[in-house]
Short mmCIF file of C-alpha atoms in Angstrom, two decimals:
data_model
loop_
_atom_site.label_atom_id
_atom_site.label_comp_id
_atom_site.label_asym_id
_atom_site.label_seq_id
_atom_site.Cartn_x
_atom_site.Cartn_y
_atom_site.Cartn_z
CA MET A 1 34.21 26.57 -50.81
CA THR A 2 31.11 28.23 -49.43
CA SER A 3 28.93 26.83 -52.21
CA ARG A 4 30.29 23.33 -51.65
CA THR A 5 29.65 23.56 -47.92
CA THR A 6 26.12 24.79 -48.54
CA ARG A 7 25.35 22.00 -50.98
CA SER A 8 26.70 19.29 -48.68
CA SER A 9 24.91 20.53 -45.57
CA PHE A 10 21.34 20.94 -46.82
CA PRO A 11 18.74 18.85 -44.95
CA GLY A 12 18.59 15.30 -46.25
CA ALA A 13 22.02 15.37 -47.92
CA GLY A 14 23.30 12.57 -45.71
CA ALA A 15 20.26 10.40 -46.37
CA LEU A 16 20.57 10.90 -50.13
CA ARG A 17 24.26 10.08 -50.01
CA GLU A 18 23.63 6.92 -47.99
CA THR A 19 20.84 5.87 -50.37
CA GLY A 20 23.09 6.34 -53.39
CA GLN A 21 25.95 4.40 -51.84
CA MET A 22 23.61 1.58 -50.82
CA PHE A 23 22.17 1.43 -54.33
CA ALA A 24 25.71 1.35 -55.75
CA LEU A 25 26.57 -1.57 -53.46
CA GLY A 26 23.46 -3.38 -54.68
CA LEU A 27 24.61 -2.94 -58.29
CA ASP A 28 28.10 -4.18 -57.37
CA VAL A 29 26.55 -7.26 -55.75
CA VAL A 30 24.42 -8.01 -58.83
CA ARG A 31 27.50 -7.66 -61.00
CA GLY A 32 29.40 -9.92 -58.60
CA PHE A 33 26.87 -12.72 -59.10
CA PHE A 34 28.40 -13.35 -62.54
CA GLN A 35 32.05 -12.85 -61.68
CA ARG A 36 34.56 -15.55 -60.85
CA PRO A 37 35.88 -16.96 -58.63
CA PHE A 38 32.66 -17.61 -56.73
CA GLN A 39 33.06 -18.16 -52.97
CA PHE A 40 31.04 -21.39 -52.83
CA ARG A 41 32.30 -22.47 -49.42
CA GLU A 42 31.39 -19.11 -47.88
CA PHE A 43 27.98 -19.29 -49.54
CA ILE A 44 27.24 -22.73 -48.03
CA GLN A 45 28.43 -21.65 -44.58
CA GLN A 46 26.33 -18.48 -44.62
CA SER A 47 23.27 -20.34 -45.92
CA TRP A 48 23.53 -22.88 -43.13
CA PHE A 49 24.06 -20.16 -40.53
CA ILE A 50 21.07 -18.05 -41.65
CA ALA A 51 18.85 -21.14 -41.84
CA SER A 52 19.92 -22.32 -38.39
CA VAL A 53 19.08 -19.01 -36.70
CA SER A 54 15.89 -18.32 -38.70
CA ILE A 55 14.02 -21.56 -39.26
CA LEU A 56 12.68 -22.11 -35.73
CA PRO A 57 11.53 -18.51 -35.12
CA THR A 58 9.95 -18.47 -38.57
CA ALA A 59 7.97 -21.64 -37.93
CA LEU A 60 6.87 -20.43 -34.49
CA VAL A 61 5.74 -17.06 -35.85
CA ALA A 62 3.94 -18.60 -38.83
CA ILE A 63 1.52 -20.60 -36.66
CA PRO A 64 -0.06 -17.69 -34.73
CA PHE A 65 0.14 -15.51 -37.84
CA GLY A 66 -1.96 -17.96 -39.82
CA ALA A 67 -4.28 -18.39 -36.85
CA VAL A 68 -4.87 -14.64 -36.47
CA ILE A 69 -5.60 -14.25 -40.18
CA ALA A 70 -7.96 -17.24 -40.12
CA LEU A 71 -9.82 -16.01 -37.03
CA GLN A 72 -10.14 -12.45 -38.31
CA LEU A 73 -11.21 -13.44 -41.80
CA GLY A 74 -13.49 -16.13 -40.41
CA SER A 75 -15.36 -13.58 -38.34
CA LEU A 76 -15.60 -11.23 -41.32
CA VAL A 77 -16.82 -13.74 -43.90
CA THR A 78 -19.33 -15.11 -41.40
CA GLN A 79 -20.85 -11.66 -41.04
CA LEU A 80 -20.97 -11.34 -44.83
CA GLY A 81 -22.41 -14.83 -45.31
CA ALA A 82 -19.51 -15.99 -47.48
CA GLN A 83 -18.15 -18.88 -45.42
CA SER A 84 -17.43 -20.89 -48.58
CA PHE A 85 -14.65 -18.43 -49.50
CA MET A 86 -12.90 -18.70 -46.14
CA GLY A 87 -10.18 -21.02 -47.45
CA ALA A 88 -9.43 -18.91 -50.52
CA ALA A 89 -9.28 -15.67 -48.52
CA SER A 90 -6.91 -17.17 -45.96
CA VAL A 91 -4.62 -18.61 -48.60
CA LEU A 92 -4.45 -15.34 -50.53
CA ALA A 93 -3.74 -13.32 -47.40
CA ILE A 94 -1.08 -15.72 -46.12
CA ILE A 95 0.70 -16.58 -49.37
CA GLN A 96 0.56 -13.21 -51.11
CA GLN A 97 1.23 -10.86 -48.20
CA ALA A 98 1.98 -12.43 -44.83
CA SER A 99 4.42 -15.16 -45.82
CA PRO A 100 7.03 -13.06 -47.71
CA LEU A 101 6.94 -10.28 -45.13
CA VAL A 102 7.25 -12.60 -42.13
CA THR A 103 10.09 -14.46 -43.82
CA ALA A 104 11.99 -11.30 -44.74
CA LEU A 105 11.54 -9.70 -41.33
CA LEU A 106 12.91 -12.76 -39.57
CA VAL A 107 15.76 -13.24 -42.05
CA SER A 108 16.67 -9.59 -41.55
CA GLY A 109 16.23 -9.63 -37.79
CA ALA A 110 18.09 -12.89 -37.17
CA GLY A 111 20.44 -13.51 -40.09
CA GLY A 112 20.87 -9.93 -41.33
CA SER A 113 21.78 -8.56 -37.93
CA ALA A 114 24.41 -11.28 -37.50
CA MET A 115 25.85 -10.54 -40.95
CA CYS A 116 25.99 -6.83 -40.15
CA ALA A 117 27.72 -7.47 -36.82
CA ASP A 118 30.26 -9.82 -38.42
CA ILE A 119 31.22 -7.45 -41.26
CA GLY A 120 31.08 -4.46 -38.91
CA ALA A 121 33.55 -6.13 -36.56
CA ARG A 122 35.85 -6.84 -39.51
CA THR A 123 35.59 -3.19 -40.57
CA ILE A 124 36.41 -1.93 -37.08
CA ARG A 125 39.46 -4.22 -36.95
CA GLU A 126 40.50 -2.84 -40.37
CA GLU A 127 40.35 -6.29 -41.96
CA ILE A 128 38.34 -4.89 -44.87
CA ASP A 129 41.04 -2.27 -45.55
CA ALA A 130 43.69 -4.97 -45.41
CA MET A 131 41.78 -7.04 -47.96
CA GLU A 132 41.52 -4.07 -50.32
CA VAL A 133 45.26 -3.37 -49.95
CA LEU A 134 46.00 -6.99 -50.91
CA GLY A 135 43.79 -6.63 -53.98
CA VAL A 136 40.96 -8.80 -52.64
CA SER A 137 37.48 -7.41 -53.30
CA ALA A 138 35.50 -7.35 -50.06
CA VAL A 139 32.27 -7.26 -52.06
CA GLN A 140 33.17 -10.38 -54.06
CA ARG A 141 34.68 -12.22 -51.10
CA LEU A 142 32.25 -11.36 -48.30
CA VAL A 143 29.13 -9.56 -49.51
CA VAL A 144 28.07 -11.57 -52.56
CA PRO A 145 27.97 -14.99 -50.79
CA ARG A 146 26.02 -13.50 -47.89
CA VAL A 147 23.44 -11.79 -50.11
CA LEU A 148 22.96 -14.95 -52.18
CA ALA A 149 22.56 -16.98 -48.99
CA SER A 150 19.99 -14.50 -47.70
CA MET A 151 18.03 -14.76 -50.96
CA LEU A 152 18.11 -18.57 -50.99
CA ILE A 153 17.02 -18.98 -47.38
CA ALA A 154 14.29 -16.34 -47.79
CA VAL A 155 12.80 -18.29 -50.71
CA LEU A 156 12.98 -21.60 -48.84
CA LEU A 157 11.58 -20.20 -45.60
CA ASN A 158 8.78 -18.52 -47.57
CA GLY A 159 7.57 -21.97 -48.59
CA LEU A 160 7.76 -23.12 -44.98
CA VAL A 161 5.76 -20.13 -43.73
CA SER A 162 3.16 -20.63 -46.46
CA VAL A 163 2.62 -24.29 -45.56
CA VAL A 164 2.63 -23.75 -41.79
CA GLY A 165 0.41 -20.67 -42.07
CA VAL A 166 -2.17 -22.40 -44.26
CA LEU A 167 -2.22 -25.45 -41.98
CA GLY A 168 -2.60 -23.22 -38.93
CA GLY A 169 -5.45 -21.34 -40.59
CA TYR A 170 -7.11 -24.62 -41.52
CA PHE A 171 -6.83 -25.94 -37.97
CA PHE A 172 -8.22 -22.85 -36.28
CA ASN A 173 -11.00 -22.38 -38.83
CA VAL A 174 -12.18 -25.97 -38.60
CA VAL A 175 -11.66 -26.51 -34.87
CA LEU A 176 -12.45 -23.12 -33.31
CA GLN A 177 -14.89 -21.62 -35.79
CA GLY A 178 -16.83 -24.69 -36.77
CA GLY A 179 -15.89 -24.62 -40.43
CA THR A 180 -15.96 -27.72 -42.60
CA PRO A 181 -12.73 -29.16 -44.02
CA GLY A 182 -14.29 -29.69 -47.44
CA ALA A 183 -15.43 -26.07 -47.76
CA TYR A 184 -12.04 -24.78 -46.64
CA LEU A 185 -10.15 -26.91 -49.15
CA ALA A 186 -12.65 -26.34 -51.96
CA GLY A 187 -12.24 -22.59 -51.56
CA PHE A 188 -8.63 -22.84 -52.73
CA SER A 189 -9.64 -23.17 -56.36
CA ALA A 190 -12.28 -20.44 -56.14
CA LEU A 191 -9.98 -17.41 -55.97
CA ALA A 192 -6.40 -18.67 -55.66
CA GLN A 193 -4.24 -19.23 -58.73
CA LEU A 194 -0.68 -20.30 -59.49
CA PRO A 195 0.68 -16.74 -60.07
CA ASP A 196 -0.13 -16.02 -56.41
CA LEU A 197 2.60 -18.49 -55.45
CA TRP A 198 5.04 -17.05 -58.00
CA ILE A 199 4.62 -13.48 -56.73
CA SER A 200 5.09 -14.75 -53.18
CA GLU A 201 8.40 -16.40 -54.07
CA LEU A 202 9.49 -13.37 -56.11
CA LYS A 203 8.78 -11.11 -53.16
CA ALA A 204 10.78 -13.39 -50.86
CA LEU A 205 13.70 -13.36 -53.33
CA ILE A 206 13.72 -9.56 -53.60
CA PHE A 207 13.22 -9.10 -49.86
CA GLY A 208 16.14 -11.43 -49.16
CA PHE A 209 18.30 -9.39 -51.53
CA ILE A 210 17.32 -6.15 -49.80
CA ALA A 211 17.95 -7.58 -46.33
CA GLY A 212 21.38 -8.88 -47.33
CA VAL A 213 22.49 -5.69 -49.10
CA VAL A 214 21.36 -3.40 -46.29
CA ALA A 215 22.98 -5.56 -43.61
CA CYS A 216 26.29 -5.74 -45.50
CA TYR A 217 26.26 -2.03 -46.32
CA ARG A 218 25.78 -0.99 -42.71
CA GLY A 219 28.46 -3.48 -41.69
CA LEU A 220 30.90 -1.97 -44.17
CA ASN A 221 30.07 1.57 -43.01
CA PRO A 222 29.53 1.47 -39.23
CA PRO A 223 29.30 4.73 -37.26
CA PRO A 224 32.56 5.72 -35.56
CA GLY A 225 33.13 4.96 -31.92
CA PRO A 226 33.17 1.88 -29.72
CA LYS A 227 29.42 1.25 -30.09
CA GLY A 228 29.39 1.81 -33.84
CA VAL A 229 28.77 -1.86 -34.69
CA GLY A 230 25.76 -2.04 -32.39
CA ASP A 231 24.32 1.11 -33.89
CA ALA A 232 24.93 -0.28 -37.39
CA VAL A 233 23.01 -3.46 -36.55
CA ASN A 234 20.05 -1.47 -35.27
CA GLN A 235 20.10 0.79 -38.31
CA SER A 236 20.25 -2.16 -40.71
CA VAL A 237 17.17 -3.78 -39.21
CA VAL A 238 15.16 -0.54 -39.18
CA ILE A 239 16.14 0.41 -42.74
CA THR A 240 15.32 -3.08 -43.99
CA PHE A 241 11.88 -3.03 -42.38
CA LEU A 242 11.06 0.32 -43.99
CA LEU A 243 12.26 -0.77 -47.42
CA LEU A 244 10.40 -4.07 -47.23
CA PHE A 245 7.00 -2.49 -46.70
CA PHE A 246 7.64 0.10 -49.42
CA VAL A 247 8.79 -2.49 -51.97
CA ASN A 248 5.94 -4.82 -50.98
CA PHE A 249 3.44 -2.07 -51.78
CA ILE A 250 5.00 -1.52 -55.21
CA LEU A 251 5.17 -5.24 -56.07
CA THR A 252 1.60 -5.85 -54.93
CA THR A 253 0.30 -2.91 -56.95
CA VAL A 254 2.10 -4.06 -60.10
CA TYR A 255 0.95 -7.66 -59.62
CA LEU A 256 -2.70 -6.78 -59.12
CA THR A 257 -2.51 -4.53 -62.19
CA VAL A 258 -0.78 -7.02 -64.49
CA VAL A 259 -2.34 -10.32 -63.35
CA PRO A 260 -6.15 -10.28 -63.45
CA ALA A 261 -8.04 -11.72 -60.53
CA LYS A 262 -9.42 -15.21 -61.08
CA GLY A 263 -12.96 -15.14 -62.36
CA SER A 264 -12.78 -11.51 -63.47
#
């Protein structure tokens, strides 16, 4: 008994246990993708809900994001005398890095928090326990459609952010910094390549999966007490943000190692 208490109370035991359970839920969700029956109606409803709460904030954030990148890079390349690469640098920065992260953060902050609150409220009301007693899998019925919806909307919104961000960068570079439209557009083919778009969409897909799994996990396991659901929502957003930046670092490192830069 003493040994068991010692092992379960060492620093970080709770975090390791939570990480393992979250990873197990992720595996259950992946396995649920291929199981039947598939909750198509729930999937459509969740996709529409996440899109409705995320699309406007995403578009509004993408414009200043692209503008900031364009202004900062424009100032830098002007000092280096490489104005002809302004378009390529902006596109690489927006498509490869900014677009998937902005999309995932907003999907997590808007859609993920709502998913966590919904499932958390069901857990508090013991609806999840009732489903399990009746032999209905809560993962298959509730979690899988929500995670798939999060992945789909993240991929679609990533394209929106890429387009809006590039257009915003083009506008601010040409109008505010005196760049030429031809040089900006011609720079696309100098450094940018098609795999840059694929890695951007892959990042958005993985980030959407992470946001959905974390939100559903915290909703299924809210802290006890009357404010447990609110705490679970806050925890889901914070955990998702931390995981996104860590996974983004890994994916970017692997991509830059496997796919050679254009012209190298």
